[in-house]
Coordinates of C-alpha atoms in Angstrom, one line a residue:
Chain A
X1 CA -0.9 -0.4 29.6
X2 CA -3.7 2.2 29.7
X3 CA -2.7 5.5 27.7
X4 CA -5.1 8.5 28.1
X5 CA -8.3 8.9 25.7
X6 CA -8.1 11.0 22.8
X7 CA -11.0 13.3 21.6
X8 CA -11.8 12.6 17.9
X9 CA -14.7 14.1 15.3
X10 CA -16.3 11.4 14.0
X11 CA -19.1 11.7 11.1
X12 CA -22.1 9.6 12.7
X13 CA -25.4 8.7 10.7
X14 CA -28.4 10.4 12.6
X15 CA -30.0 6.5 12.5
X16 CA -27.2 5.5 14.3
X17 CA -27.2 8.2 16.9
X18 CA -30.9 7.8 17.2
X19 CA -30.3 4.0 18.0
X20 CA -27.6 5.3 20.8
X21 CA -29.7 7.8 22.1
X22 CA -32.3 4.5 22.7
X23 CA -30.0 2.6 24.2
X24 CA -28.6 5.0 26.7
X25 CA -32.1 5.8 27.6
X26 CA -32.4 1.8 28.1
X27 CA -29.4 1.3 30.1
X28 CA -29.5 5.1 32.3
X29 CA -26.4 6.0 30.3
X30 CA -25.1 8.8 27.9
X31 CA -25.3 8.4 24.1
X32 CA -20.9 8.5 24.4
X33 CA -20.9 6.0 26.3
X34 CA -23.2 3.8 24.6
X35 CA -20.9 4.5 21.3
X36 CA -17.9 3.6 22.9
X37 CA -19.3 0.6 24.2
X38 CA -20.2 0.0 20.4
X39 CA -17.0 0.6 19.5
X40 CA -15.2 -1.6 21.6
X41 CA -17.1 -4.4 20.8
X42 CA -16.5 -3.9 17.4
X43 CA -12.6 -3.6 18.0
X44 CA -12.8 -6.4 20.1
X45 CA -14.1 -8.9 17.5
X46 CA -12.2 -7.3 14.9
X47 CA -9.1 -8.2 17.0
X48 CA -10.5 -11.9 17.5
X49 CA -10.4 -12.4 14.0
X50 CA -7.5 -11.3 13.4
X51 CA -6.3 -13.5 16.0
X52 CA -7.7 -16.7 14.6
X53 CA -6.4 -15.7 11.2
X54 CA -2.6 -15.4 12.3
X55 CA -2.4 -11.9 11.3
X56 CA -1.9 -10.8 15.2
X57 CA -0.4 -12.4 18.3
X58 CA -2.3 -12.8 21.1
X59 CA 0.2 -10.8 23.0
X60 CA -0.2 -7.6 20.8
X61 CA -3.8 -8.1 20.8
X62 CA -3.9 -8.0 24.8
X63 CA -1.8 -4.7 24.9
X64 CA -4.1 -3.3 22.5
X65 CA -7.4 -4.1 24.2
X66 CA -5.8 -3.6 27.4
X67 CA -6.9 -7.0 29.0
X68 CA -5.0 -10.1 30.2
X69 CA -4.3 -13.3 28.0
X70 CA -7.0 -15.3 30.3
X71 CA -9.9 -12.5 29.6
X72 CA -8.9 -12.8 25.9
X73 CA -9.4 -16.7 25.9
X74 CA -12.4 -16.1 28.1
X75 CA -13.8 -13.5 25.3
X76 CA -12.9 -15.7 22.4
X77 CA -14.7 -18.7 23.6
X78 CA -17.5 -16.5 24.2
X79 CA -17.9 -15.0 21.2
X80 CA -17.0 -18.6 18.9
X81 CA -13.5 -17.8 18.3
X82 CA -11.2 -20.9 17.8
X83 CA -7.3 -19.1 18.8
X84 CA -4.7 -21.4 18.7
X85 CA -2.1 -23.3 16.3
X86 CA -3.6 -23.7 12.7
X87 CA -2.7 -26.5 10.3
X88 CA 0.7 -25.2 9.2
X89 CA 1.8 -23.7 12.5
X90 CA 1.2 -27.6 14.1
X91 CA 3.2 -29.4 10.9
X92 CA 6.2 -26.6 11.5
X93 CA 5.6 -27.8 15.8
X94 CA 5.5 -31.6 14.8
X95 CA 8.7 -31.6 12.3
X96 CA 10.8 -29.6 14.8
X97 CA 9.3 -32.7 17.4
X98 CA 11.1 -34.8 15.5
X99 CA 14.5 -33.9 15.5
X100 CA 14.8 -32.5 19.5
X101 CA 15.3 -34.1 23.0
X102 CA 13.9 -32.4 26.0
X103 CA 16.3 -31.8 28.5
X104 CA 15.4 -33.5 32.1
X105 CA 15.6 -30.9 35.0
X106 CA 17.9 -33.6 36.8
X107 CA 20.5 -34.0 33.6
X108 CA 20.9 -30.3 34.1
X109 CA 21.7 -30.2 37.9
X110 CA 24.3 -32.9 37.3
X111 CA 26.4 -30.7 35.0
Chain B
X1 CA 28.4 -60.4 15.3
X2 CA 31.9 -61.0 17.2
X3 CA 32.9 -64.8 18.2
X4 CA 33.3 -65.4 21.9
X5 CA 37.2 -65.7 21.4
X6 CA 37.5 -61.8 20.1
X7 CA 37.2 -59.0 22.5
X8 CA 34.4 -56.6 21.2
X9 CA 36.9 -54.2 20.1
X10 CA 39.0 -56.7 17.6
X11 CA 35.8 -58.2 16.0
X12 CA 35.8 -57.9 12.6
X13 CA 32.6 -57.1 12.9
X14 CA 33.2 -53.8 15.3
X15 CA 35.9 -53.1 12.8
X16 CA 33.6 -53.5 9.5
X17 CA 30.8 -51.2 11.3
X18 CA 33.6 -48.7 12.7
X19 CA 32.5 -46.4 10.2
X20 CA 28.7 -46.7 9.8
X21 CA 28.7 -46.2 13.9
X22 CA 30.8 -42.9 14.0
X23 CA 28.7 -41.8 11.1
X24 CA 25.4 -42.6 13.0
X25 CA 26.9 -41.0 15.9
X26 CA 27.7 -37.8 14.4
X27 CA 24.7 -38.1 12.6
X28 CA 22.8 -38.2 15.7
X29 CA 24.5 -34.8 17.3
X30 CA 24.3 -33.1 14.5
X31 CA 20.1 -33.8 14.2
X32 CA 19.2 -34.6 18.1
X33 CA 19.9 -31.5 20.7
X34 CA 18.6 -31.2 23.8
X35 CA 16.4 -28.5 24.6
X36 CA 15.6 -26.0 27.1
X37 CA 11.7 -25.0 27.3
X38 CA 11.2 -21.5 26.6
X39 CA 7.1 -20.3 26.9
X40 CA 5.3 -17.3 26.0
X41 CA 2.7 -16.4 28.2
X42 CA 0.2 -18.5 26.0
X43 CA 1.9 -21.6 26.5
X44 CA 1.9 -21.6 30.1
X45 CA -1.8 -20.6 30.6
X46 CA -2.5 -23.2 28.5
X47 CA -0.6 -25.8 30.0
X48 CA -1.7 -24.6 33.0
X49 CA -5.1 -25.3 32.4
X50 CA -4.6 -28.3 31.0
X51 CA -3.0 -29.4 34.5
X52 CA 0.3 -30.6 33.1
X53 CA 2.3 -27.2 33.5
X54 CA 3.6 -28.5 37.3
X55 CA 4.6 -31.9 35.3
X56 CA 6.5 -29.4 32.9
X57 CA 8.3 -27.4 34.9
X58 CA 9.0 -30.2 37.5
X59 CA 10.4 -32.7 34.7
X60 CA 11.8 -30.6 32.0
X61 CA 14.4 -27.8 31.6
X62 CA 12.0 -24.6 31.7
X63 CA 13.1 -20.6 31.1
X64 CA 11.0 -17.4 31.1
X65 CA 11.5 -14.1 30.1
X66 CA 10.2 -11.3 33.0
X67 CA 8.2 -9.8 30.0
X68 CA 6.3 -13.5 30.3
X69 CA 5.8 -13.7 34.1
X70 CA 4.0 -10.1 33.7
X71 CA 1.7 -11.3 31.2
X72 CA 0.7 -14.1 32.8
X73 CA 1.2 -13.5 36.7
X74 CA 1.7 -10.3 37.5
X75 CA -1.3 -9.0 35.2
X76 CA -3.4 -12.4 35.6
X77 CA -3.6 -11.8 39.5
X78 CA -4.5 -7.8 39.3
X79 CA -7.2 -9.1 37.3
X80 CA -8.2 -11.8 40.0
X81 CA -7.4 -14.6 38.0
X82 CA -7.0 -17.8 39.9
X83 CA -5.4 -19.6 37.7
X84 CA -2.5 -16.5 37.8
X85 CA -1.7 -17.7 40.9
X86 CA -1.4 -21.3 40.4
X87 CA 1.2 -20.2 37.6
X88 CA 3.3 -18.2 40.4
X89 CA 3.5 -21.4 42.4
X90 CA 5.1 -23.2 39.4
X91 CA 7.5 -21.0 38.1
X92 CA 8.6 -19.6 41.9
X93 CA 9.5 -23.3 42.7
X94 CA 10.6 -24.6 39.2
X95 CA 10.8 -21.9 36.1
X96 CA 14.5 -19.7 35.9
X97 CA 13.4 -16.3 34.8
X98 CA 16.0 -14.5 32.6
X99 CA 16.5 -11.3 31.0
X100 CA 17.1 -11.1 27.3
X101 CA 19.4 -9.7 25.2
X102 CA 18.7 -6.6 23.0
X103 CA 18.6 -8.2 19.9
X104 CA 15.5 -7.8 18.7
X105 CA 16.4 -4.4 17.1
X106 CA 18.6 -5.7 14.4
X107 CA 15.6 -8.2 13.2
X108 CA 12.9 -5.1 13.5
X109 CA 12.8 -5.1 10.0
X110 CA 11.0 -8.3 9.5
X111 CA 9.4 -8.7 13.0
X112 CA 5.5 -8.2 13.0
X113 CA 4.1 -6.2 15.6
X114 CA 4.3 -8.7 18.4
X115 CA 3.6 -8.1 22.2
X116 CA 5.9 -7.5 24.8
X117 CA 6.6 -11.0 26.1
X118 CA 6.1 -12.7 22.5
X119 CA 9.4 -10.4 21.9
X120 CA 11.1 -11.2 25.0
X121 CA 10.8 -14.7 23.9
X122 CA 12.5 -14.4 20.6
X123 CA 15.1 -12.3 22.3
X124 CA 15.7 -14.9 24.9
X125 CA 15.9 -17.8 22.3
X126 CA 19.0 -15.6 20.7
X127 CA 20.6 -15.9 23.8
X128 CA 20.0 -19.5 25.3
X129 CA 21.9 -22.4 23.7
X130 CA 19.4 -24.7 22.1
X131 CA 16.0 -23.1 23.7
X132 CA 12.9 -24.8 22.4
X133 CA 10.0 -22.3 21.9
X134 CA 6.5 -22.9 23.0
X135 CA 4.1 -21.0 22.0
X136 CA 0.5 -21.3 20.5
X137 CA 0.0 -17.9 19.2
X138 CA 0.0 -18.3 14.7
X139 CA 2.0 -15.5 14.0
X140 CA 4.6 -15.8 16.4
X141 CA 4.9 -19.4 15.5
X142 CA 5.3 -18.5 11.7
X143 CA 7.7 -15.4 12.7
X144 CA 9.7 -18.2 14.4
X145 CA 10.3 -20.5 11.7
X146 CA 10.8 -17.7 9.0
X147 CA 13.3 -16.6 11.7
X148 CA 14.9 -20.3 12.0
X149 CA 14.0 -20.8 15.3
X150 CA 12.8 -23.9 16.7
X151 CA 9.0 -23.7 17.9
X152 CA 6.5 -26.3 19.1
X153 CA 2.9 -26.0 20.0
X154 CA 1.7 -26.9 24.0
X155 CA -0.2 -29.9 22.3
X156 CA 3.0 -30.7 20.4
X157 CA 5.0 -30.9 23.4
X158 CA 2.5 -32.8 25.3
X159 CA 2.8 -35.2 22.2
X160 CA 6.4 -35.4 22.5
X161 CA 6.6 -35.8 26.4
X162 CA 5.0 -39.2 25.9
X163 CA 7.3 -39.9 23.7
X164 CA 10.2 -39.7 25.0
X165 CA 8.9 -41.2 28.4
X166 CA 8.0 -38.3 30.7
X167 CA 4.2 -38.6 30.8
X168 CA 2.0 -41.6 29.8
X169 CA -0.3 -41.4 26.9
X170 CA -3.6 -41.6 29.4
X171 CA -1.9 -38.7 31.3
X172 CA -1.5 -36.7 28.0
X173 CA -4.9 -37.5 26.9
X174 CA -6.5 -36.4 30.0
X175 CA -4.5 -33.7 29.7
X176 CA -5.3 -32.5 25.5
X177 CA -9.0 -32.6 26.8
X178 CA -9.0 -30.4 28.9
X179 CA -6.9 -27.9 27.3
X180 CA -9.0 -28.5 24.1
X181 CA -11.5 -25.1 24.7
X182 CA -8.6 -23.2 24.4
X183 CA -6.9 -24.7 21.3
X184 CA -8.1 -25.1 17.8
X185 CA -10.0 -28.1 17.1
X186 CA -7.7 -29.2 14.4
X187 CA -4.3 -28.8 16.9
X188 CA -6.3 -31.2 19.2
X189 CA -7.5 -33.8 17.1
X190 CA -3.7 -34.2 15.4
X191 CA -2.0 -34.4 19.0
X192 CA -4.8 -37.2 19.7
X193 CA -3.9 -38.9 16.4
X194 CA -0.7 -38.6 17.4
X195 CA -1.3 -40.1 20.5
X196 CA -3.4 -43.1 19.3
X197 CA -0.9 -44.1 16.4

């Protein structure tokens, strides 16, 4: 889902600016697009750890980054994130193990 | 046990255990269901890459929402993602695909801010007798058991598959390694506990 970019006023320290104006220089940019750039990254690992901590799914995070589940895992192995069940979330997964039978595709077509 | 002269039925011993065998049985449909694989997106990636999503869908009982086959085919191929494509293979030749219900919006109160297939999902498992989630995602998977409904992890259901017979353990192993960069360490080491013991 990509929704259209919203113009914001944002308070910037002139360090920081300073900083952007070097590394647009560096990379034959503007200084907006260098603090985007910034910007996302930050979001992104924000999201990340939000995402290893259980306080948002994976499937939230995609929307909101506007990537794919597989550039997510790509990005989190990248950047060290472990996503995935945690301890509690795989004890709920192993007692609900216990008490259910899968059902074979075969059992189904005979009924 | 019966004597040879009584018929199975007349033994005293049939007759003495009458009770404690209905009891088990009922016991045993009340506790044991058979269940119909539902994944989120997460889940089948994962048990794509693993290599054991074909073994999945081929052996078992598997439903998706369409939310879910955007996630990870639709979107996973614009984005030139091989792996999106191996998916569509799977699910065109094994997977049903079914629409859910509407009713997520009388559980909006408590439902965190979940994406559009992780919602599907729990919309779908209101609507399909006995569906077994799988999903990998934390907060979905604690949403889900708040909510009652039953969840399992892919490493959990590789776990269980062995089992209960459909894959061997070597197969799972092989399997849990290579879906182990994409799972948290702690998740893989259990299922290969599990495995071992």
């Amino acid at each position: 889902m990509t929704t259209m970019n919203s113009v914001i006023n944002l308070r910037i320290p002139e360090g920081l600016l300073e900083l952007a104006e070097l590394c647009a220089r560096g990379q034959r940019t503007d200084r907006s697009t260098v603090l985007r750039q910034w910007l996302y990254l930050g979001a992104e690992d924000y999201i990340l750890k939000r995402l290893s901590e259980g306080t948002l799914s994976i499937g939230k995070a995609t929307e909101l980054l506007d990537t794919t589940h597989y550039d997510l895992h790509n990005l989190a192995r990248a950047r060290g994130f472990e996503i995935g069940a945690d301890e509690q979330a795989q004890e709920y997964a192993m007692e609900v193990a216990e008490s259910v039978k899968l059902t074979p595709r075969e059992r189904t077509r005979t009924q | 046990m019966p004597s040879c002269g009584d018929t199975w039925l007349q033994s005293s011993y049939y007759q003495s255990h009458l009770g404690i065998y209905l009891l088990h049985s009922v016991v045993l449909y009340i506790t044991i269901h058979y269940m119909i694989i539902l994944m989120d997106a997460d889940a089948l990636i994962k048990l794509n890459h693993a290599g054991i999503l074909v073994r999945v869908a081929d052996q078992l009982e598997c439903v998706i929402p369409e939310a879910v086959y955007t996630e990870a085919v639709t979107k996973g191929i614009a984005a030139g993602h091989a792996d999106a494509r191996n998916i569509k293979d799977i699910i065109d030749l094994y997977v049903e695909i079914r629409q859910p219900g509407t009713e997520t919006a009388r559980m909006s109160t408590i439902m965190p801010p979940l994406g559009a297939g992780e919602t599907a999902v729990f919309d779908l498992s209101l609507a399909v007798t006995d569906a077994l989630i799988v999903s990998d995602d934390i907060q979905f998977l604690n949403f889900l058991k708040i909510s009652g409904r039953p969840a399992i992890t892919p490493t959990v259901l590789i776990v269980t598959m062995v089992r209960q017979g459909f894959i061997s353990p070597a197969h799972a192993a092989q399997s849990l390694a290579k879906m182990r960069p994409l799972i948290s360490q702690i998740a893989y080491q259990r299922a290969m506990n599990e495995l071992e013991n």
